[in-house]
Coordinates of C-alpha atoms in Angstrom, one line a residue:
X16 CA 24.0 -18.4 45.5
X17 CA 22.2 -20.4 48.2
X18 CA 19.4 -22.8 47.0
X19 CA 17.3 -22.0 50.0
X20 CA 17.3 -18.3 49.2
X21 CA 15.6 -18.6 45.9
X22 CA 12.1 -19.5 44.6
X23 CA 10.0 -18.8 41.6
X24 CA 8.2 -15.5 41.8
X25 CA 4.4 -16.0 42.3
X26 CA 3.7 -13.7 39.3
X27 CA 5.6 -16.1 37.0
X28 CA 3.7 -18.6 34.9
X29 CA 5.4 -21.7 33.3
X30 CA 4.3 -22.7 29.8
X31 CA 5.6 -26.1 28.7
X32 CA 6.2 -26.6 24.9
X33 CA 7.7 -30.1 25.0
X34 CA 11.3 -29.2 24.1
X35 CA 11.1 -25.6 25.4
X36 CA 9.8 -23.7 28.4
X37 CA 8.5 -20.2 28.3
X38 CA 8.5 -18.2 31.6
X39 CA 5.9 -15.4 31.6
X40 CA 6.2 -12.7 34.2
X41 CA 2.8 -11.1 34.5
X42 CA 3.9 -8.2 36.7
X43 CA 6.7 -7.1 34.4
X44 CA 4.8 -8.1 31.2
X45 CA 7.9 -10.0 30.1
X46 CA 8.9 -13.5 29.1
X47 CA 11.9 -15.7 28.7
X48 CA 12.3 -18.8 26.4
X49 CA 14.5 -21.6 27.7
X50 CA 15.5 -25.1 26.5
X51 CA 13.7 -27.8 28.5
X52 CA 17.0 -29.4 29.5
X53 CA 18.2 -26.1 31.1
X54 CA 14.9 -25.6 32.9
X55 CA 15.1 -29.1 34.4
X56 CA 18.5 -28.1 35.9
X57 CA 16.9 -25.0 37.4
X58 CA 14.0 -26.9 38.9
X59 CA 16.4 -29.5 40.4
X60 CA 18.6 -26.7 41.8
X61 CA 15.7 -24.9 43.4
X62 CA 14.4 -28.2 45.0
X63 CA 17.8 -29.1 46.5
X64 CA 18.9 -31.7 43.9
X65 CA 22.4 -32.4 42.8
X66 CA 22.1 -32.6 39.0
X67 CA 24.4 -29.6 38.8
X68 CA 27.3 -31.8 39.9
X69 CA 27.4 -33.5 36.5
X70 CA 28.2 -30.2 34.7
X71 CA 31.7 -29.1 33.8
X72 CA 33.1 -26.0 35.4
X73 CA 32.4 -23.8 32.4
X74 CA 28.8 -25.1 32.1
X75 CA 28.3 -24.4 35.8
X76 CA 29.4 -20.8 35.3
X77 CA 26.9 -20.4 32.5
X78 CA 24.2 -21.9 34.7
X79 CA 24.9 -19.5 37.6
X80 CA 24.9 -16.6 35.2
X81 CA 21.5 -17.7 34.0
X82 CA 20.2 -17.9 37.6
X83 CA 21.6 -14.5 38.3
X84 CA 19.9 -13.2 35.2
X85 CA 16.5 -14.7 36.3
X86 CA 17.0 -13.2 39.7
X87 CA 17.8 -9.7 38.3
X88 CA 14.7 -9.9 36.1
X89 CA 12.6 -11.0 39.2
X90 CA 11.7 -14.5 37.8
X91 CA 13.5 -15.9 40.8
X92 CA 13.3 -14.1 44.2
X93 CA 14.7 -14.5 47.6
X94 CA 12.4 -16.3 50.1
X95 CA 12.1 -13.1 52.2
X96 CA 11.1 -10.9 49.3
X97 CA 7.8 -9.1 49.9
X98 CA 5.8 -9.9 46.8
X99 CA 3.0 -7.6 45.6
X100 CA -0.6 -8.7 46.0
X101 CA -2.5 -10.6 43.3
X102 CA -2.4 -9.5 39.6
X103 CA -6.1 -8.4 39.6
X104 CA -6.0 -6.2 42.6
X105 CA -2.8 -4.5 41.4
X106 CA -3.9 -4.1 37.8
X107 CA -7.2 -2.6 39.0
X108 CA -5.2 0.4 40.3
X109 CA -4.1 1.4 36.8
X110 CA -6.0 4.0 34.9
X111 CA -6.7 3.8 31.1
X112 CA -4.5 6.0 28.9
X113 CA -6.9 5.8 26.0
X114 CA -10.5 6.9 25.7
X115 CA -13.1 7.0 22.9
X116 CA -15.6 9.9 23.3
X117 CA -18.9 9.5 21.5
X118 CA -19.3 13.1 20.3
X119 CA -22.7 12.5 18.7
X120 CA -25.2 9.6 18.0
X121 CA -25.9 11.0 14.5
X122 CA -24.2 10.0 11.2
X123 CA -24.7 11.0 7.6
X124 CA -24.2 7.4 6.3
X125 CA -26.1 4.1 6.9
X126 CA -23.3 1.5 6.9
X127 CA -24.7 -1.9 7.5
X128 CA -21.6 -3.1 9.4
X129 CA -21.4 -0.2 11.9
X130 CA -21.0 -1.3 15.5
X131 CA -22.3 2.1 16.8
X132 CA -25.8 2.1 15.1
X133 CA -26.1 5.9 14.9
X134 CA -29.2 7.8 13.9
X135 CA -29.3 9.1 10.4
X136 CA -29.0 12.8 9.6
X137 CA -27.8 14.9 6.6
X138 CA -28.1 18.1 8.6
X139 CA -25.7 19.5 11.2
X140 CA -26.8 18.6 14.7
X141 CA -26.7 20.6 17.9
X142 CA -24.9 19.2 20.9
X143 CA -24.8 20.2 24.6
X144 CA -21.4 22.0 24.8
X145 CA -21.8 22.5 28.5
X146 CA -22.2 18.8 29.1
X147 CA -19.3 18.0 26.7
X148 CA -17.1 20.5 28.6
X149 CA -18.0 18.8 31.9
X150 CA -17.3 15.3 30.5
X151 CA -13.9 16.3 29.0
X152 CA -12.9 18.2 32.1
X153 CA -13.8 15.4 34.5
X154 CA -12.2 12.8 32.3
X155 CA -8.9 14.6 32.4
X156 CA -9.1 15.2 36.1
X157 CA -10.2 11.7 37.3
X158 CA -8.4 9.5 34.8
X159 CA -5.0 9.1 33.3
X160 CA -6.1 9.6 29.7
X161 CA -3.4 10.7 27.3
X162 CA -5.0 9.7 24.0
X163 CA -8.5 10.8 23.2
X164 CA -10.4 9.6 20.2
X165 CA -13.4 11.8 19.1
X166 CA -15.9 9.5 17.4
X167 CA -19.6 9.0 16.8
X168 CA -21.7 8.7 14.8
X169 CA -20.0 11.3 12.6
X170 CA -18.2 13.9 14.8
X171 CA -18.2 16.6 12.1
X172 CA -22.0 16.7 12.1
X173 CA -21.8 18.5 15.4
X174 CA -22.1 22.3 15.0
X175 CA -19.7 22.9 17.9
X176 CA -17.1 20.2 17.0
X177 CA -14.3 22.7 16.8
X178 CA -15.1 23.9 20.3
X179 CA -14.8 20.3 21.5
X180 CA -11.5 19.8 19.6
X181 CA -10.1 23.0 21.2
X182 CA -11.1 21.9 24.7
X183 CA -9.7 18.4 24.1
X184 CA -6.4 19.8 22.9
X185 CA -6.1 21.7 26.2
X186 CA -6.8 18.6 28.3
X187 CA -5.1 15.7 26.5
X188 CA -1.7 14.9 24.9
X189 CA -3.1 13.5 21.7
X190 CA -6.5 14.0 20.1
X191 CA -7.7 11.9 17.2
X192 CA -10.8 12.5 15.1
X193 CA -12.5 9.5 13.4
X194 CA -14.6 10.4 10.4
X195 CA -16.1 9.0 7.2
X196 CA -14.5 12.0 5.4
X197 CA -17.7 13.1 3.6
X198 CA -17.8 16.6 5.2
X199 CA -14.1 17.5 4.8
X200 CA -14.3 20.2 2.2
X201 CA -11.6 22.8 1.8
X202 CA -13.1 25.0 4.5
X203 CA -13.4 22.2 7.1
X204 CA -9.9 21.1 6.2
X205 CA -8.6 24.6 7.1
X206 CA -10.5 24.6 10.3
X207 CA -9.1 21.2 11.3
X208 CA -5.6 22.4 10.5
X209 CA -6.1 25.5 12.7
X210 CA -7.5 23.3 15.5
X211 CA -4.0 21.6 15.7
X212 CA -5.7 18.2 16.0
X213 CA -3.1 15.4 16.0
X214 CA -4.6 12.8 13.7
X215 CA -7.5 12.6 11.3
X216 CA -8.6 8.9 10.8
X217 CA -10.7 8.4 7.7
X218 CA -12.8 5.3 7.2
X219 CA -11.7 3.9 3.8
X220 CA -12.7 0.3 3.3
X221 CA -10.8 -0.7 0.2
X222 CA -8.4 0.4 -2.5
X223 CA -11.2 -0.5 -4.9
X224 CA -13.9 2.1 -5.4
X225 CA -16.7 -0.4 -6.1
X226 CA -15.9 -2.3 -2.8
X227 CA -15.8 0.8 -0.7
X228 CA -19.0 2.2 -2.2
X229 CA -20.7 -1.1 -1.8
X230 CA -20.0 -0.9 1.9
X231 CA -20.5 2.8 2.6
X232 CA -22.6 4.2 -0.2
X233 CA -22.3 5.3 -3.8
X234 CA -19.9 8.2 -4.3
X235 CA -18.2 7.9 -0.9
X236 CA -14.9 6.6 -2.2
X237 CA -14.3 9.7 -4.3
X238 CA -15.3 11.9 -1.4
X239 CA -12.8 10.2 0.9
X240 CA -10.0 10.8 -1.7
X241 CA -11.1 14.4 -2.0
X242 CA -11.0 14.8 1.8
X243 CA -7.5 13.5 1.9
X244 CA -6.4 15.9 -0.8
X245 CA -8.0 18.8 1.0
X246 CA -6.2 17.9 4.2
X247 CA -2.9 17.6 2.4
X248 CA -3.4 20.9 0.7
X249 CA -3.7 22.7 4.0
X250 CA -0.5 21.1 5.4
X251 CA -1.5 17.8 7.1
X252 CA 1.5 15.4 7.0
X253 CA 1.5 11.7 6.2
X254 CA 1.7 10.9 9.9
X255 CA -1.4 13.0 10.7
X256 CA -3.7 11.3 8.2
X257 CA -4.8 7.7 8.7
X258 CA -7.0 5.5 6.6
X259 CA -8.7 2.7 8.5
X260 CA -10.5 -0.3 7.0
X261 CA -13.0 -2.5 8.9
X262 CA -12.1 -6.0 7.7
X263 CA -15.1 -8.1 6.7
X264 CA -16.0 -10.7 4.1
X265 CA -16.6 -8.0 1.5
X266 CA -13.2 -6.3 1.5
X267 CA -10.9 -9.0 2.8
X268 CA -9.6 -10.0 -0.6
X269 CA -8.4 -6.4 -1.3
X270 CA -6.5 -6.2 1.9
X271 CA -3.1 -7.1 0.4
X272 CA -3.2 -4.0 -1.8
X273 CA -4.2 -1.7 1.1
X274 CA -0.6 -0.8 2.1
X275 CA 0.4 0.1 -1.4
X276 CA -2.8 2.2 -1.7
X277 CA -1.9 4.0 1.5
X278 CA 1.6 4.6 0.4
X279 CA 0.4 6.1 -2.9
X280 CA -1.9 8.4 -1.0
X281 CA 1.0 9.2 1.4
X282 CA -1.0 8.4 4.5
X283 CA -0.7 5.9 7.3
X284 CA -3.0 2.9 7.6
X285 CA -4.8 0.7 10.2
X286 CA -7.2 -2.1 10.5
X287 CA -10.1 -3.1 12.7
X288 CA -12.3 -6.2 12.5
X289 CA -16.0 -6.2 11.9
X290 CA -18.0 -6.8 15.1
X291 CA -21.6 -8.1 15.2
X292 CA -22.7 -5.2 17.3
X293 CA -25.0 -2.2 16.7
X294 CA -26.2 -2.3 13.1
X295 CA -23.7 -5.1 12.5
X296 CA -25.7 -7.3 14.8
X297 CA -28.4 -7.7 12.2
X298 CA -25.9 -8.3 9.4
X299 CA -23.7 -11.1 10.8
X300 CA -22.8 -12.2 7.3
X301 CA -20.0 -9.6 7.3
X302 CA -18.1 -11.6 9.9
X303 CA -15.1 -13.6 8.7
X304 CA -15.2 -17.4 8.8
X305 CA -12.4 -19.3 10.5
X306 CA -10.5 -19.8 7.2
X307 CA -11.0 -16.2 6.2
X308 CA -9.7 -15.1 9.5
X309 CA -6.6 -17.3 8.9
X310 CA -6.2 -15.5 5.5
X311 CA -6.4 -12.2 7.3
X312 CA -3.6 -13.2 9.7
X313 CA -1.4 -14.4 6.9
X314 CA -1.9 -11.5 4.6
X315 CA -1.3 -9.2 7.5
X316 CA 2.1 -10.7 8.1
X317 CA 3.0 -10.6 4.5
X318 CA 2.7 -6.9 4.8
X319 CA 4.4 -6.7 8.2
X320 CA 7.6 -8.1 6.8
X321 CA 8.1 -4.9 4.8
X322 CA 6.0 -2.3 6.6
X323 CA 4.8 -1.6 10.1
X324 CA 1.3 -0.4 10.6
X325 CA -1.4 -0.3 13.3
X326 CA -3.7 -3.1 14.1
X327 CA -6.7 -2.2 16.3
X328 CA -7.2 -4.1 19.5
X329 CA -10.5 -5.6 18.2
X330 CA -8.4 -7.9 16.0
X331 CA -7.1 -9.6 19.2
X332 CA -3.5 -9.3 17.8
X333 CA -0.7 -7.8 19.8
X334 CA 2.5 -8.7 18.0
X335 CA 4.8 -6.0 16.7
X336 CA 8.3 -6.3 15.2
X337 CA 11.4 -4.3 14.6
X338 CA 12.3 -4.3 10.9
X339 CA 16.0 -3.6 11.5
X340 CA 16.7 -6.3 14.1
X341 CA 14.1 -8.7 12.5
X342 CA 12.9 -9.5 16.0
X343 CA 9.3 -9.9 17.1
X344 CA 8.2 -8.2 20.3
X345 CA 5.2 -9.9 21.8
X346 CA 3.2 -8.2 24.4
X347 CA 2.4 -10.1 27.6
X348 CA -1.1 -9.6 29.0
X349 CA -3.4 -11.3 31.4
X350 CA -6.7 -10.2 29.8
X351 CA -8.2 -7.9 27.3
X352 CA -7.3 -4.2 27.7
X353 CA -10.8 -2.9 28.3
X354 CA -11.1 -0.5 31.2
X355 CA -7.4 -1.0 32.1
X356 CA -6.1 0.5 28.9
X357 CA -9.1 1.9 27.1
X358 CA -12.7 3.0 27.9
X359 CA -15.6 4.3 26.0
X360 CA -17.4 7.5 27.1
X361 CA -20.9 7.9 25.7
X362 CA -22.4 11.2 24.6
X363 CA -24.2 11.5 28.0
X364 CA -21.1 10.7 30.0
X365 CA -21.9 7.0 30.6
X366 CA -18.7 4.9 30.8
X367 CA -18.6 1.5 29.0
X368 CA -15.7 -1.0 28.9
X369 CA -14.7 0.1 25.4
X370 CA -16.1 1.9 22.4
X371 CA -17.4 -1.3 20.9
X372 CA -20.2 -1.2 23.5
X373 CA -21.6 2.2 22.6
X374 CA -24.8 0.7 21.1
X375 CA -25.2 -2.3 23.5
X376 CA -28.4 -2.2 25.6
X377 CA -27.1 -4.3 28.5
X378 CA -27.2 -2.0 31.5
X379 CA -24.7 -4.1 33.4
X380 CA -22.1 -2.9 30.9
X381 CA -22.6 0.8 31.9
X382 CA -19.9 1.1 34.6
X383 CA -21.2 4.5 35.7
X384 CA -21.0 8.1 34.6
X385 CA -17.8 10.1 34.3
X386 CA -19.4 13.0 36.2
X387 CA -19.9 10.7 39.3
X388 CA -17.4 11.1 42.1
X389 CA -17.3 7.3 42.5
X390 CA -16.6 6.5 38.8
X391 CA -12.9 5.6 39.4
X392 CA -13.9 3.2 42.1
X393 CA -16.6 1.7 39.9
X394 CA -14.1 1.1 37.2
X395 CA -11.7 -0.7 39.6
X396 CA -14.6 -2.9 40.8
X397 CA -15.5 -3.7 37.2
X398 CA -11.9 -4.6 36.3
X399 CA -11.5 -6.8 39.4
X400 CA -14.6 -8.8 38.3
X401 CA -13.3 -9.1 34.7
X402 CA -11.9 -12.7 34.2
X403 CA -8.2 -13.2 33.6
X404 CA -7.1 -15.8 31.1
X405 CA -6.6 -18.1 34.2
X406 CA -10.4 -17.9 34.7
X407 CA -11.7 -17.7 31.1
X408 CA -13.1 -20.9 29.5
X409 CA -10.7 -22.7 27.2
X410 CA -7.9 -20.4 28.2
X411 CA -7.0 -21.9 31.6
X412 CA -4.8 -24.7 30.2
X413 CA -3.7 -23.1 26.9
X414 CA 0.0 -22.5 26.5
X415 CA -0.4 -19.3 24.5
X416 CA -2.9 -17.6 26.9
X417 CA -0.5 -14.9 28.1
X418 CA 0.5 -13.9 24.6
X419 CA -3.1 -14.0 23.3
X420 CA -4.6 -12.5 26.5
X421 CA -7.9 -14.1 25.7
X422 CA -8.3 -12.0 22.5
X423 CA -10.9 -9.2 22.3
X424 CA -13.4 -9.7 25.1
X425 CA -16.0 -7.8 23.2
X426 CA -15.8 -10.5 20.5
X427 CA -16.5 -13.1 23.2
X428 CA -19.4 -11.1 24.5
X429 CA -21.0 -10.5 21.1
X430 CA -20.8 -14.2 20.3
X431 CA -21.7 -15.8 23.7
X432 CA -23.0 -13.0 25.9
X433 CA -20.2 -13.5 28.4
X434 CA -16.6 -12.4 29.0
X435 CA -15.8 -15.9 30.4
X436 CA -16.4 -17.6 27.0
X437 CA -13.6 -18.1 24.5
X438 CA -12.8 -15.8 21.6
X439 CA -14.7 -16.9 18.4
X440 CA -11.3 -17.3 16.7
X441 CA -9.7 -19.2 19.5
X442 CA -8.4 -22.0 17.3
X443 CA -6.7 -19.6 14.9
X444 CA -5.2 -17.6 17.8
X445 CA -3.7 -20.8 19.3
X446 CA -2.0 -21.6 15.9
X447 CA -0.9 -18.0 15.5
X448 CA 0.8 -17.5 18.8
X449 CA 2.3 -21.0 18.8
X450 CA 4.1 -19.9 15.7
X451 CA 5.2 -16.8 17.5
X452 CA 6.6 -18.7 20.4
X453 CA 8.3 -21.3 18.1
X454 CA 10.3 -18.6 16.3
X455 CA 11.4 -16.5 19.2
X456 CA 15.2 -16.6 19.4
X457 CA 15.7 -17.5 15.7
X458 CA 18.1 -15.4 13.6
X459 CA 15.3 -13.9 11.5
X460 CA 12.2 -14.3 13.7
X461 CA 9.8 -12.5 11.3
X462 CA 10.7 -14.7 8.3
X463 CA 10.6 -17.8 10.5
X464 CA 7.2 -16.8 11.8
X465 CA 5.9 -16.1 8.2
X466 CA 6.9 -19.6 7.1
X467 CA 5.6 -21.3 10.2
X468 CA 2.3 -19.5 9.9
X469 CA 2.1 -20.4 6.2
X470 CA 2.5 -24.1 7.1
X471 CA 0.3 -24.0 10.2
X472 CA -2.7 -22.7 8.2
X473 CA -1.9 -24.8 5.2
X474 CA -2.1 -21.9 2.8
X475 CA -2.4 -22.9 -0.8
X476 CA -1.0 -19.6 -2.1
X477 CA 0.8 -16.5 -0.6
X478 CA -1.6 -14.3 -2.6
X479 CA -5.1 -13.4 -1.5
X480 CA -5.9 -12.8 -5.2
X481 CA -6.0 -16.5 -5.8
X482 CA -9.0 -16.6 -3.5
X483 CA -10.6 -13.6 -4.9
X484 CA -13.3 -15.4 -6.9
X485 CA -14.8 -17.2 -3.9
X486 CA -14.6 -14.2 -1.6
X487 CA -16.0 -11.8 -4.2
X488 CA -19.0 -14.1 -4.5
X489 CA -19.4 -13.9 -0.7
X490 CA -19.3 -10.1 -0.9
X491 CA -21.9 -10.0 -3.6
X492 CA -24.2 -12.0 -1.4
X493 CA -23.5 -9.7 1.5

């Protein structure tokens, strides 16, 4: 292997963690963790040095094997290798696989923390089925959408919702309906089953009735449980019913019991974080403080040690793990996934970076309309102008930036009015991902991470219940 033939691929970023080096490959979305001493030998070799001469024959063989591995994985390339263009221009060619379609702007609840800020209605509402047909047809034709989320408002308020579901099932691989569950009586449950929709996601904010009802209205907890029973009675499986909680200061302390609650109901579970948008913009007291966000991270991983569940992208978290191998699988990314991985399509067909912007009045965030011939090109232009972590404030010099990806860009926008500003929980993310990187390669990465996170955030107790009194007082004030 000739020294002159190799160099570091231009898509590789080098993160220095004192005793260790992490190589991040942005094109392949992969990473490799190396001892600092070994990396020093690689740098010397590539620059024409002779440090390799001090190694024994067996150590040299291991070194050349490492070089070959780095070459095969494209971390090292031959000088003549024709590298792709910049990350931005390449990523802008990708099409989002996920879309949220705002079926209606009306809802039968008045939740103070809602990011969508829908109009209130207890009556079924008429929609424009011809427009919806055009929107869904053009979305399928122009984009690479595989997973479509029908949301609102409350989708089941639309009189023609089952026509929309039917058309969606013809166009997309997976169709998910988000609902508050209030309207799912036995008849609606049967119709949903006959529609062959893939997943019903019900907003259920806590395993405690009084907390859920405080957030969504008196009597709504019982109606959610009734909706789940009705769905199960007509044959919906555990995997096809999801309960999703929007984590905020009122329900955080009940989070650790949510998994057991979901298991007892025989449904799956997921989380999203409160965003100060829409109706939530005038009720910012729901937002977690830095210490409460730390509690959220820690409690989340207490559960992840024994059960895997979904975490919405709005949390800014992107770590998954394999329970059998006890290995963590971080996802490498150069920015938030808006436009590149997910978009929001409003009721009139306007396209926004993601569903969190449905209620935002800033016209610069309307990329275009899905019915326009030029919409794909407009999306590419928007994505090219979206800052990477190498351009985002506070991210440029941060060693965890390719693991964090800058967090949820919507959070940055709602806090500072700019995608270039840091995530509001930047400090907590830095601690979180530093613990991830520290534990990569350990025998039990998940347990190592759990202990490192506990120490990093100086947790006083592994139980959120010990902090119930203070947080319950916060929720009463909210």
